Short mmCIF file of C-alpha atoms (C1' of nucleotides) in Angstrom, two decimals:
data_model
loop_
_atom_site.label_atom_id
_atom_site.label_comp_id
_atom_site.label_asym_id
_atom_site.label_seq_id
_atom_site.Cartn_x
_atom_site.Cartn_y
_atom_site.Cartn_z
CA MET A 846 0.03 -0.12 0.01
CA LYS A 847 0.52 3.55 0.24
CA SER A 848 2.30 4.71 -3.23
CA LYS A 849 4.82 7.38 -2.34
CA ASP A 850 7.25 4.21 -2.97
CA LYS A 851 9.39 6.56 -5.16
CA ALA A 852 10.43 8.56 -2.12
CA LEU A 853 10.46 5.32 -0.05
CA PRO A 854 12.05 2.55 -2.14
CA THR A 855 12.77 -0.06 0.91
CA SER A 856 12.66 0.53 4.62
CA SER A 857 16.19 2.30 5.34
CA PRO A 858 17.59 2.90 8.89
CA LEU A 859 16.46 6.42 8.57
CA GLU A 860 12.89 5.15 8.64
CA ARG A 861 13.17 3.55 11.92
CA THR A 862 11.87 5.08 15.06
CA GLY A 863 12.92 3.27 18.34
CA GLU A 864 12.10 -0.19 18.22
CA ARG A 865 9.38 -0.10 15.43
CA LEU A 866 9.48 0.20 11.68
CA SER A 867 8.16 3.20 10.64
CA TYR A 868 7.80 3.64 6.74
CA TYR A 869 5.35 6.12 7.06
CA SER A 870 7.06 9.00 9.12
CA HIS A 871 7.41 11.63 6.61
CA ASN A 872 3.79 11.41 6.49
CA PRO A 873 1.43 14.00 8.31
CA LYS A 874 -0.97 12.83 10.91
CA PHE A 875 -4.47 14.21 11.72
CA TYR A 876 -7.14 14.37 14.60
CA VAL A 877 -9.64 11.65 13.73
CA ALA A 878 -13.11 12.71 15.18
CA VAL A 879 -16.27 10.76 15.09
CA ASP A 880 -19.90 12.50 14.87
CA CYS A 881 -22.95 10.67 15.70
CA ILE A 882 -26.34 11.28 13.81
CA ILE A 883 -28.63 9.88 16.50
CA PHE A 884 -32.02 9.13 15.31
CA GLY A 885 -35.05 8.88 17.71
CA PHE A 886 -38.91 8.37 16.86
CA LYS A 887 -41.96 9.34 18.56
CA GLU A 888 -45.61 10.67 17.93
CA GLY A 889 -44.97 9.69 14.21
CA GLU A 890 -42.18 11.77 13.87
CA LEU A 891 -38.14 11.33 13.65
CA TYR A 892 -35.81 13.28 15.98
CA LEU A 893 -32.22 13.69 16.08
CA LEU A 894 -30.20 14.26 19.52
CA LEU A 895 -28.47 17.51 19.09
CA LEU A 896 -25.70 19.48 21.12
CA LYS A 897 -26.79 23.21 21.86
CA ARG A 898 -22.95 23.51 22.50
CA ASN A 899 -21.70 24.83 25.69
CA PHE A 900 -18.01 24.66 24.79
CA GLU A 901 -15.30 25.96 22.30
CA PRO A 902 -15.36 25.73 19.44
CA CYS A 903 -18.63 27.11 17.75
CA LYS A 904 -20.02 27.45 21.37
CA GLY A 905 -23.46 28.35 21.07
CA GLY A 906 -24.39 26.71 17.90
CA TRP A 907 -25.97 23.29 17.31
CA SER A 908 -24.16 20.34 16.37
CA LEU A 909 -23.89 16.71 16.35
CA MET A 910 -22.39 14.49 19.19
CA GLY A 911 -18.80 13.95 18.50
CA GLY A 912 -15.58 12.84 19.94
CA PHE A 913 -11.81 12.22 19.09
CA THR A 914 -10.76 8.65 18.34
CA GLN A 915 -8.03 7.30 20.73
CA GLU A 916 -5.30 5.48 20.24
CA SER A 917 -6.83 2.33 21.83
CA GLU A 918 -9.78 2.33 19.59
CA SER A 919 -11.09 2.06 16.27
CA THR A 920 -13.44 4.76 15.11
CA ASP A 921 -16.25 2.10 15.33
CA ASP A 922 -15.31 2.10 19.03
CA ALA A 923 -15.11 5.69 19.47
CA ALA A 924 -18.63 6.01 17.99
CA LYS A 925 -19.84 3.58 20.65
CA ARG A 926 -18.02 5.21 23.44
CA VAL A 927 -19.15 8.77 22.29
CA LEU A 928 -22.90 7.48 22.39
CA LEU A 929 -22.29 5.74 25.68
CA GLU A 930 -21.14 9.08 26.94
CA LEU A 931 -23.96 10.95 25.82
CA THR A 932 -26.86 8.39 26.40
CA GLY A 933 -25.59 5.71 28.75
CA LEU A 934 -26.47 3.05 26.19
CA GLU A 935 -24.32 0.25 25.03
CA LYS A 936 -25.54 -2.07 22.19
CA VAL A 937 -27.01 1.00 20.08
CA TYR A 938 -27.38 0.01 16.28
CA MET A 939 -24.96 2.11 14.40
CA GLU A 940 -23.64 2.02 10.93
CA GLN A 941 -20.88 4.31 9.40
CA VAL A 942 -22.10 7.02 7.08
CA GLY A 943 -18.42 7.65 5.81
CA ALA A 944 -15.62 10.24 6.17
CA PHE A 945 -15.61 13.83 5.74
CA SER A 946 -12.31 15.43 5.29
CA ALA A 947 -12.40 18.67 3.65
CA ILE A 948 -9.45 20.70 4.65
CA ASP A 949 -11.71 23.81 5.99
CA ARG A 950 -14.41 21.78 7.65
CA GLU A 951 -13.72 23.09 10.86
CA PRO A 952 -12.22 26.70 10.96
CA ASN A 953 -9.32 26.25 13.20
CA GLU A 954 -7.85 22.89 13.05
CA ARG A 955 -7.73 20.05 10.60
CA VAL A 956 -9.94 17.44 11.63
CA ILE A 957 -10.94 14.45 9.59
CA SER A 958 -14.16 13.07 10.69
CA ILE A 959 -16.06 9.67 10.33
CA ALA A 960 -19.77 9.96 10.79
CA TYR A 961 -21.97 7.26 12.19
CA TYR A 962 -25.82 6.94 12.49
CA ALA A 963 -27.55 5.50 15.30
CA LEU A 964 -31.08 3.96 15.84
CA MET A 965 -32.10 4.15 19.53
CA ASN A 966 -35.45 3.98 21.39
CA ILE A 967 -36.43 7.53 22.38
CA ASN A 968 -38.06 6.36 25.51
CA GLU A 969 -34.92 4.35 27.23
CA TYR A 970 -31.67 6.64 27.70
CA ASP A 971 -29.95 8.39 30.81
CA HIS A 972 -31.56 11.93 30.73
CA GLU A 973 -29.21 13.14 33.18
CA LEU A 974 -26.21 12.56 30.91
CA VAL A 975 -28.32 14.17 27.87
CA GLU A 976 -28.84 17.00 30.17
CA LYS A 977 -25.35 17.32 31.35
CA HIS A 978 -24.17 17.70 27.58
CA ASN A 979 -27.02 20.23 26.83
CA ALA A 980 -28.35 17.84 24.17
CA PHE A 981 -31.89 17.81 22.83
CA TRP A 982 -34.16 15.89 20.70
CA VAL A 983 -35.06 18.11 17.61
CA ASN A 984 -37.59 17.15 15.12
CA ILE A 985 -35.91 16.31 11.95
CA LYS A 986 -38.35 18.50 10.13
CA GLU A 987 -37.34 21.52 12.27
CA LEU A 988 -33.55 21.21 12.23
CA PRO A 989 -31.66 24.46 13.25
CA PRO A 990 -28.60 25.05 11.30
CA LEU A 991 -25.65 23.10 12.23
CA ILE A 992 -22.08 23.74 12.56
CA PHE A 993 -19.28 22.51 10.33
CA ASP A 994 -20.16 19.82 7.86
CA HIS A 995 -22.57 18.53 10.13
CA GLU A 996 -25.89 19.19 7.75
CA GLU A 997 -24.26 17.31 4.93
CA MET A 998 -23.62 14.69 7.48
CA VAL A 999 -27.20 14.62 8.47
CA GLU A 1000 -28.34 14.32 4.97
CA LYS A 1001 -26.24 11.50 4.05
CA ALA A 1002 -27.18 9.65 7.16
CA ARG A 1003 -30.66 10.02 6.24
CA LYS A 1004 -30.36 8.42 2.82
CA LYS A 1005 -28.36 5.75 4.08
CA MET A 1006 -30.52 5.17 6.82
CA GLN A 1007 -33.48 5.14 4.54
CA GLN A 1008 -32.23 2.85 1.83
CA LYS A 1009 -30.89 0.40 4.72
CA ALA A 1010 -34.54 0.61 6.70
CA SER A 1011 -36.22 -0.32 3.17
CA THR A 1012 -34.46 -3.71 2.88
CA LYS A 1013 -33.10 -4.59 6.57
CA PRO A 1014 -35.09 -4.94 9.58
CA ILE A 1015 -33.31 -2.02 11.44
CA GLY A 1016 -36.36 0.20 12.16
CA PHE A 1017 -37.26 -1.77 15.27
CA ASN A 1018 -34.29 -0.34 17.14
CA LEU A 1019 -36.34 2.92 17.12
CA LEU A 1020 -39.35 1.53 18.61
CA SER A 1021 -39.70 0.01 22.14
CA ASN A 1022 -39.55 -4.01 22.48
CA MET A 1023 -43.32 -4.22 21.50
CA PHE A 1024 -45.20 -1.93 19.29
CA THR A 1025 -48.53 -1.89 17.41
CA LEU A 1026 -48.77 -2.16 13.69
CA SER A 1027 -50.02 1.54 13.73
CA GLN A 1028 -46.92 2.51 15.41
CA LEU A 1029 -44.65 0.57 13.03
CA GLN A 1030 -46.47 1.97 10.04
CA SER A 1031 -46.32 5.61 11.01
CA LEU A 1032 -42.30 4.88 11.69
CA TYR A 1033 -41.94 3.83 8.02
CA GLU A 1034 -44.05 6.73 6.76
CA ALA A 1035 -41.64 9.28 8.85
CA ILE A 1036 -38.59 7.27 7.45
CA TYR A 1037 -39.80 7.36 3.76
CA GLY A 1038 -41.60 10.99 4.05
CA GLU A 1039 -44.53 9.47 2.57
CA GLU A 1040 -48.07 8.09 3.37
CA LEU A 1041 -48.45 4.14 3.11
CA ASP A 1042 -51.66 2.29 2.64
CA LYS A 1043 -52.72 0.55 5.92
CA ARG A 1044 -54.03 -2.74 4.26
CA ASN A 1045 -50.72 -3.20 1.99
CA PHE A 1046 -48.34 -2.47 4.82
CA ARG A 1047 -50.13 -5.09 7.34
CA LYS A 1048 -50.25 -7.26 4.37
CA ARG A 1049 -46.51 -7.09 4.07
CA VAL A 1050 -46.02 -7.15 7.78
CA ALA A 1051 -48.36 -10.48 7.78
CA GLU A 1052 -45.83 -12.33 5.36
CA MET A 1053 -42.81 -11.59 7.89
CA ASP A 1054 -43.23 -14.63 10.37
CA TYR A 1055 -40.57 -12.99 12.43
CA ILE A 1056 -43.01 -9.95 13.26
CA GLU A 1057 -44.76 -11.49 15.87
CA LYS A 1058 -48.19 -10.85 17.57
CA THR A 1059 -48.06 -10.95 21.30
CA ASP A 1060 -50.99 -11.53 23.61
CA GLN A 1061 -50.54 -7.98 24.81
CA ILE A 1062 -52.68 -5.10 24.13
CA ASP A 1063 -51.75 -1.41 24.10
CA LYS A 1064 -54.27 0.70 25.57
CA GLN A 1065 -52.94 4.05 25.05
CA GLY A 1066 -53.22 4.55 21.45
CA SER A 1067 -56.76 3.93 21.15
CA LYS A 1068 -59.77 3.26 23.02
CA ARG A 1069 -60.20 -0.20 21.44
CA GLY A 1070 -56.79 -1.23 22.07
CA ALA A 1071 -54.29 -2.50 19.52
CA ALA A 1072 -52.40 -5.72 19.33
CA LEU A 1073 -48.81 -5.49 20.42
CA TYR A 1074 -46.04 -7.05 18.36
CA GLN A 1075 -42.45 -7.99 18.52
CA PHE A 1076 -39.51 -8.56 16.27
CA ASN A 1077 -38.16 -11.96 16.67
CA SER A 1078 -34.64 -11.54 15.55
CA LYS A 1079 -33.86 -15.38 15.80
CA ALA A 1080 -36.66 -16.26 13.52
CA TYR A 1081 -35.78 -13.44 11.20
CA GLN A 1082 -31.88 -15.02 10.95
CA LYS A 1083 -33.48 -18.43 9.63
CA ASP A 1084 -35.39 -16.78 6.91
CA PRO A 1085 -33.90 -13.10 6.54
CA LYS A 1086 -36.38 -11.37 3.94
CA PHE A 1087 -37.51 -7.87 4.82
CA LYS A 1088 -39.11 -5.54 2.67
CA LEU A 1089 -41.42 -2.47 3.74
CA MET B 539 -18.62 18.58 18.77
CA LYS B 540 -16.15 16.33 20.12
CA SER B 541 -17.37 15.56 23.55
CA LYS B 542 -14.55 15.58 26.33
CA ASP B 543 -16.24 18.72 27.51
CA LYS B 544 -15.47 17.40 31.04
CA ALA B 545 -11.83 17.42 30.56
CA LEU B 546 -11.95 20.52 28.43
CA PRO B 547 -14.94 22.88 29.48
CA THR B 548 -13.83 26.03 27.72
CA SER B 549 -10.74 26.91 25.64
CA SER B 550 -7.95 27.58 28.32
CA PRO B 551 -4.81 29.40 27.48
CA LEU B 552 -3.19 25.93 27.81
CA GLU B 553 -5.29 24.86 24.92
CA ARG B 554 -3.58 27.37 22.56
CA THR B 555 -0.24 26.51 20.25
CA GLY B 556 1.28 29.42 18.61
CA GLU B 557 -1.42 31.92 17.00
CA ARG B 558 -3.86 29.31 16.48
CA LEU B 559 -6.67 28.09 18.87
CA SER B 560 -6.30 24.10 19.73
CA TYR B 561 -9.15 22.77 21.56
CA TYR B 562 -7.81 19.29 20.76
CA SER B 563 -4.70 18.88 21.39
CA HIS B 564 -4.81 16.46 24.23
CA ASN B 565 -5.92 14.08 21.57
CA PRO B 566 -4.06 11.53 19.36
CA LYS B 567 -3.35 12.15 15.80
CA PHE B 568 -3.17 9.35 13.14
CA TYR B 569 -1.85 8.54 9.56
CA VAL B 570 -4.97 8.75 7.18
CA ALA B 571 -4.35 6.78 4.26
CA VAL B 572 -6.48 6.12 1.24
CA ASP B 573 -6.95 2.75 -0.50
CA CYS B 574 -8.42 2.10 -4.12
CA ILE B 575 -10.19 -0.38 -5.51
CA ILE B 576 -9.64 0.31 -9.32
CA PHE B 577 -12.27 -1.73 -11.52
CA GLY B 578 -11.56 -2.31 -14.91
CA PHE B 579 -13.64 -4.56 -17.78
CA LYS B 580 -12.72 -6.52 -20.60
CA GLU B 581 -13.79 -9.84 -22.30
CA GLY B 582 -16.56 -10.17 -20.34
CA GLU B 583 -14.97 -10.23 -16.98
CA LEU B 584 -14.15 -7.41 -14.11
CA TYR B 585 -10.74 -6.90 -13.28
CA LEU B 586 -8.75 -5.03 -10.21
CA LEU B 587 -5.64 -3.42 -10.69
CA LEU B 588 -3.65 -4.53 -7.91
CA LEU B 589 0.22 -3.96 -7.07
CA LYS B 590 2.58 -6.94 -6.70
CA ARG B 591 4.40 -4.96 -3.77
CA ASN B 592 8.11 -4.08 -4.35
CA PHE B 593 8.38 -1.93 -1.22
CA GLU B 594 7.63 -2.51 2.57
CA PRO B 595 5.84 -3.10 4.38
CA CYS B 596 4.36 -6.72 3.18
CA LYS B 597 6.77 -6.45 0.29
CA GLY B 598 5.98 -9.23 -2.06
CA GLY B 599 2.35 -9.31 -1.23
CA TRP B 600 -0.35 -8.23 -3.19
CA SER B 601 -2.30 -5.10 -2.48
CA LEU B 602 -4.57 -2.10 -3.12
CA MET B 603 -2.80 0.90 -4.62
CA GLY B 604 -2.79 3.49 -1.63
CA GLY B 605 -1.34 6.42 -0.39
CA PHE B 606 -1.23 8.88 2.49
CA THR B 607 -3.49 11.92 2.85
CA GLN B 608 -1.55 15.32 2.91
CA GLU B 609 -2.18 18.24 4.92
CA SER B 610 -3.12 20.05 1.48
CA GLU B 611 -5.82 17.46 0.33
CA SER B 612 -8.99 16.04 1.42
CA THR B 613 -9.31 12.31 1.49
CA ASP B 614 -11.06 12.55 -1.78
CA ASP B 615 -8.20 14.56 -3.51
CA ALA B 616 -5.84 12.01 -2.10
CA ALA B 617 -7.58 9.08 -3.72
CA LYS B 618 -7.45 10.99 -6.99
CA ARG B 619 -3.82 11.90 -6.81
CA VAL B 620 -3.10 8.12 -5.80
CA LEU B 621 -5.06 7.04 -8.82
CA LEU B 622 -3.35 9.91 -11.16
CA GLU B 623 0.04 8.51 -9.81
CA LEU B 624 -0.68 4.98 -10.82
CA THR B 625 -2.82 5.47 -13.92
CA GLY B 626 -2.11 8.83 -15.18
CA LEU B 627 -5.76 9.49 -15.41
CA GLU B 628 -7.64 12.48 -14.10
CA LYS B 629 -11.51 12.64 -13.75
CA VAL B 630 -12.09 8.99 -13.05
CA TYR B 631 -15.14 8.04 -11.51
CA MET B 632 -14.41 7.60 -7.78
CA GLU B 633 -17.08 6.79 -4.82
CA GLN B 634 -15.94 6.60 -1.18
CA VAL B 635 -16.28 3.32 0.46
CA GLY B 636 -15.71 4.06 3.94
CA ALA B 637 -13.27 4.28 6.82
CA PHE B 638 -11.12 1.22 7.83
CA SER B 639 -9.84 1.63 11.33
CA ALA B 640 -9.26 -1.56 13.15
CA ILE B 641 -6.20 -0.71 15.75
CA ASP B 642 -4.39 -3.70 14.26
CA ARG B 643 -5.02 -3.44 10.53
CA GLU B 644 -1.44 -2.78 9.73
CA PRO B 645 1.04 -4.83 11.77
CA ASN B 646 3.88 -1.85 12.62
CA GLU B 647 1.91 1.22 12.61
CA ARG B 648 -1.44 2.83 13.43
CA VAL B 649 -3.20 3.93 10.25
CA ILE B 650 -6.94 4.49 9.47
CA SER B 651 -7.59 4.16 6.04
CA ILE B 652 -10.16 5.78 3.79
CA ALA B 653 -11.36 3.11 1.03
CA TYR B 654 -12.28 4.44 -2.54
CA TYR B 655 -13.47 2.42 -5.72
CA ALA B 656 -12.63 3.71 -9.14
CA LEU B 657 -14.36 2.62 -12.47
CA MET B 658 -12.05 3.06 -15.40
CA ASN B 659 -11.69 2.09 -19.09
CA ILE B 660 -9.29 -0.66 -18.93
CA ASN B 661 -8.01 0.21 -22.41
CA GLU B 662 -6.96 4.09 -21.71
CA TYR B 663 -3.86 4.64 -19.24
CA ASP B 664 -0.57 5.34 -18.80
CA HIS B 665 0.93 1.52 -19.12
CA GLU B 666 4.51 2.82 -18.13
CA LEU B 667 3.37 4.51 -14.74
CA VAL B 668 1.55 1.09 -14.03
CA GLU B 669 4.45 -0.80 -14.82
CA LYS B 670 6.72 1.11 -12.74
CA HIS B 671 4.46 0.47 -9.74
CA ASN B 672 4.56 -3.29 -10.66
CA ALA B 673 0.44 -3.04 -10.84
CA PHE B 674 -1.37 -5.74 -12.77
CA TRP B 675 -5.15 -5.98 -13.83
CA VAL B 676 -6.35 -9.38 -12.13
CA ASN B 677 -9.54 -11.18 -12.85
CA ILE B 678 -11.55 -10.45 -9.85
CA LYS B 679 -12.69 -14.32 -9.87
CA GLU B 680 -9.08 -14.88 -9.55
CA LEU B 681 -7.88 -12.58 -6.60
CA PRO B 682 -4.61 -13.61 -4.71
CA PRO B 683 -4.57 -12.86 -0.93
CA LEU B 684 -4.38 -9.45 -0.31
CA ILE B 685 -2.53 -7.80 2.67
CA PHE B 686 -4.11 -5.99 5.57
CA ASP B 687 -7.81 -5.50 5.25
CA HIS B 688 -7.62 -5.23 1.75
CA GLU B 689 -9.82 -8.14 1.02
CA GLU B 690 -12.65 -6.81 3.22
CA MET B 691 -12.53 -3.47 1.36
CA VAL B 692 -12.74 -5.18 -2.17
CA GLU B 693 -15.87 -6.90 -0.63
CA LYS B 694 -17.57 -3.85 0.30
CA ALA B 695 -16.68 -1.69 -2.80
CA ARG B 696 -17.97 -4.76 -4.81
CA LYS B 697 -21.26 -4.69 -3.03
CA LYS B 698 -21.31 -0.60 -2.88
CA MET B 699 -20.53 -0.45 -6.59
CA GLN B 700 -22.79 -3.39 -7.50
CA GLN B 701 -25.79 -1.47 -5.78
CA LYS B 702 -24.83 1.91 -7.36
CA ALA B 703 -24.57 0.49 -10.94
CA SER B 704 -28.05 -0.84 -10.81
CA THR B 705 -29.64 2.61 -10.04
CA LYS B 706 -27.28 4.87 -11.54
CA PRO B 707 -25.50 5.02 -14.84
CA ILE B 708 -22.00 4.73 -13.56
CA GLY B 709 -21.34 1.51 -15.37
CA PHE B 710 -20.27 3.42 -18.67
CA ASN B 711 -17.04 4.46 -16.85
CA LEU B 712 -16.23 0.98 -17.60
CA LEU B 713 -16.63 0.99 -21.15
CA SER B 714 -14.96 2.76 -24.19
CA ASN B 715 -16.93 6.01 -25.30
CA MET B 716 -18.98 3.87 -27.73
CA PHE B 717 -19.87 0.39 -26.96
CA THR B 718 -22.24 -2.34 -28.46
CA LEU B 719 -25.26 -3.68 -26.68
CA SER B 720 -23.50 -7.07 -26.35
CA GLN B 721 -20.69 -5.33 -24.34
CA LEU B 722 -22.81 -3.13 -22.12
CA GLN B 723 -24.99 -6.62 -21.53
CA SER B 724 -22.01 -8.83 -20.43
CA LEU B 725 -20.95 -5.54 -18.28
CA TYR B 726 -23.90 -5.92 -16.19
CA GLU B 727 -23.55 -9.61 -16.15
CA ALA B 728 -20.26 -9.36 -14.73
CA ILE B 729 -21.36 -6.67 -12.23
CA TYR B 730 -24.17 -8.73 -11.08
CA GLY B 731 -22.56 -12.34 -11.43
CA GLU B 732 -25.49 -13.59 -13.12
CA GLU B 733 -26.92 -14.03 -16.68
CA LEU B 734 -29.56 -11.64 -18.20
CA ASP B 735 -31.96 -12.22 -20.82
CA LYS B 736 -30.80 -10.47 -23.85
CA ARG B 737 -34.23 -9.31 -25.06
CA ASN B 738 -35.26 -8.04 -21.72
CA PHE B 739 -31.98 -6.13 -21.49
CA ARG B 740 -32.29 -4.61 -24.70
CA LYS B 741 -36.12 -3.55 -24.05
CA ARG B 742 -34.80 -1.71 -20.99
CA VAL B 743 -32.04 0.02 -22.85
CA ALA B 744 -34.55 1.16 -25.46
CA GLU B 745 -36.34 2.95 -22.93
CA MET B 746 -33.65 5.07 -21.79
CA ASP B 747 -33.27 7.71 -24.78
CA TYR B 748 -29.76 8.98 -23.28
CA ILE B 749 -28.34 5.54 -24.61
CA GLU B 750 -27.95 6.57 -28.10
CA LYS B 751 -27.38 4.25 -31.03
CA THR B 752 -24.84 5.91 -33.41
CA ASP B 753 -24.19 5.38 -37.07
CA GLN B 754 -21.01 3.41 -36.06
CA ILE B 755 -20.61 -0.20 -36.29
CA ASP B 756 -18.47 -2.36 -34.29
CA LYS B 757 -16.63 -5.00 -36.75
CA GLN B 758 -14.40 -6.54 -33.96
CA GLY B 759 -17.01 -8.45 -32.00
CA SER B 760 -18.90 -10.29 -34.74
CA LYS B 761 -18.94 -10.98 -38.53
CA ARG B 762 -22.32 -9.32 -39.01
CA GLY B 763 -21.17 -6.05 -36.97
CA ALA B 764 -23.23 -4.56 -34.05
CA ALA B 765 -24.39 -1.12 -33.82
CA LEU B 766 -22.35 0.89 -31.58
CA TYR B 767 -24.06 3.22 -28.67
CA GLN B 768 -23.15 5.97 -26.61
CA PHE B 769 -24.28 7.39 -23.28
CA ASN B 770 -25.23 11.13 -23.47
CA SER B 771 -24.66 12.46 -20.10
CA LYS B 772 -26.67 15.72 -20.83
CA ALA B 773 -29.66 13.94 -22.12
CA TYR B 774 -29.40 11.57 -18.80
CA GLN B 775 -29.53 14.73 -16.68
CA LYS B 776 -32.89 15.67 -18.21
CA ASP B 777 -34.76 12.83 -17.22
CA PRO B 778 -32.49 10.90 -14.79
CA LYS B 779 -33.96 7.69 -14.69
CA PHE B 780 -31.88 4.46 -14.74
CA LYS B 781 -32.60 0.79 -13.96
CA LEU B 782 -30.63 -2.28 -15.55
"C1'" DT C 933 -73.67 7.89 20.97
"C1'" DC C 934 -70.14 9.25 18.79
"C1'" DA C 935 -65.27 10.16 17.72
"C1'" DA C 936 -61.24 7.79 16.85
"C1'" DA C 937 -58.24 4.16 15.92
"C1'" DA C 938 -58.11 -1.06 14.92
"C1'" DG C 939 -58.85 -4.25 11.79
"C1'" DT C 940 -59.81 -6.69 7.28
"C1'" DG C 941 -59.63 -8.81 0.79
"C1'" DT C 942 -60.56 -8.08 -3.80
"C1'" DT C 943 -59.40 -6.25 -8.21
"C1'" DA C 944 -56.95 -3.37 -11.67
"C1'" DA C 945 -52.71 -1.78 -13.23
"C1'" DG C 946 -47.96 -2.73 -13.70
"C1'" DT C 947 -43.79 -4.91 -13.85
"C1'" DT C 948 -40.77 -8.73 -14.66
"C1'" DT C 949 -39.86 -13.05 -16.57
"C1'" DA C 950 -39.62 -16.79 -19.97
"C1'" DC C 951 -39.02 -17.84 -24.50
"C1'" DA C 952 -37.06 -18.93 -29.97
"C1'" DC C 953 -36.11 -17.50 -34.31
"C1'" DC C 954 -34.22 -15.13 -38.43
"C1'" DC C 955 -30.45 -11.97 -40.14
"C1'" DA C 956 -25.89 -10.78 -42.03
"C1'" DT C 957 -21.21 -11.79 -42.49
"C1'" DG C 958 -16.06 -13.62 -42.81
"C1'" DA C 959 -13.76 -17.79 -42.96
"C1'" DT D 172 -22.14 -22.99 -46.42
"C1'" DC D 173 -22.09 -22.55 -41.93
"C1'" DA D 174 -20.66 -21.14 -37.40
"C1'" DT D 175 -21.27 -16.75 -34.90
"C1'" DG D 176 -22.82 -13.02 -32.65
"C1'" DG D 177 -26.84 -9.36 -33.93
"C1'" DG D 178 -31.30 -8.22 -33.58
"C1'" DT D 179 -36.30 -8.85 -32.52
"C1'" DG D 180 -41.96 -9.40 -29.65
"C1'" DT D 181 -45.46 -11.59 -26.99
"C1'" DA D 182 -47.90 -13.96 -23.31
"C1'" DA D 183 -47.94 -15.55 -18.41
"C1'" DA D 184 -46.71 -14.85 -13.99
"C1'" DC D 185 -45.96 -12.10 -10.62
"C1'" DT D 186 -46.21 -7.61 -7.75
"C1'" DT D 187 -48.15 -3.52 -6.59
"C1'" DA D 188 -51.46 -0.03 -5.96
"C1'" DA D 189 -55.74 1.36 -5.45
"C1'" DC D 190 -59.92 1.36 -2.46
"C1'" DA D 191 -64.19 1.35 1.95
"C1'" DC D 192 -66.54 -0.54 5.42
"C1'" DT D 193 -67.25 -2.75 10.32
"C1'" DT D 194 -65.60 -3.14 15.23
"C1'" DT D 195 -64.54 -1.88 19.75
"C1'" DT D 196 -64.59 1.55 23.49
"C1'" DG D 197 -63.74 5.45 26.54
"C1'" DA D 198 -65.50 10.27 26.96
#
DNA sequence: TCAAAAGTGTTAAGTTTACACCCATGA
DNA sequence: TCATGGGTGTAAACTTAACACTTTTGA
């Protein structure tokens, strides 16, 4: 790898630092950040967990939650850690969105950032931690201007999440363990940004045997009550077909 | 951004280096590489342009072409530069595949690498440069073991390229300016890894007005000769629908 | 008693798939 | 003259989209 083989035909004594080989030491190093697009869902709408920054740089602005990759971490690890720091949650569904590396993406320092999106249940997190970070759930239809290139990250994350959610059962991460079909439908309507036909939707759900009806009834959403369903991931593994 | 606000409540004098603010200086920095999955197409098969490494590390192994991001570049820029260094080509179609950051992905140094795939016409490049880098077109069905995590990069790139090629007219980058429908079909068969029905394929092509029949005839591929077509990207912009 | 959400099938339209023969030409 | 790839249409299968009424119950 790493081209530059003209300048570095073989490893030379000059290229050693201490005990370890260093073929690379004439190249620059960079801060590598991670930024998290954290999706939540309530009342038929998607929300993002955003920071109203009470620290520099861009104090006072709105931003994604982020952090710096450490020596001991992959960027996946760093993203998980950053999410844990903010929400107290482990094992949250996350996907890499991509690297953002424009030279001037931050005003004062060169930082390359790897964006990740996360899907979490908006009802289960550590409120104290979120408050401490001055973070708020913001309706995705009413996003404020975001600092740096964070709006671009959000856009890319939305597209990627939408694409993935249509072919893989990742949407359930945004719901409680048990959910009504109306909730599931309104979730997918929010993800796709369009209304879906109730009967066609339920027909498709009925074909996915791993979306299992429980004997529980939800009495919050309606007078009549609606059957609660759950996603059975083991059953899904056996016949992993999904389309909504 | 960047969490760690406990350790860094506000910018303090200590956080300044020279003239510039440095809120981040207690964080580590990393080499940031780019690696290129370079696709070509000939004789009905996909090929990758791979290096038989005549330099360390992993001299003698097969790898992707790569290089290090410089201060003056985004990773997109770096990927373009690296491709230019190897092939002499500018304006090649490239897409980011993602960041690869496992701590031990390289044996001797911590390097975070951003992978890109490139689609190029296998008939048009600077052979001298390729020879100088000891690079070879390898049939994608007969790939040798690759160093580091490059096989993982290739797999992810193939999936991403396949996905994109089915919905956006990027495949033309792998063909000459003019091509026969048989060539186009065999390209898509190679991308999808499955045979396609000739009549159905041509029916779909016929619906895309921006795939224009020229008055040129290809006499190489057959005795009878086959009409040559070209992709009209301006016509495509006007009605950007694509599905193959 | 009525408003509000839950639940339930059928048909038409559109899309996708399968399939076979004649044509033109150079060797 | 024949082997080779070029070129062409139709029907069946399947998938998707459109659509309206009855049920239950808490206020």
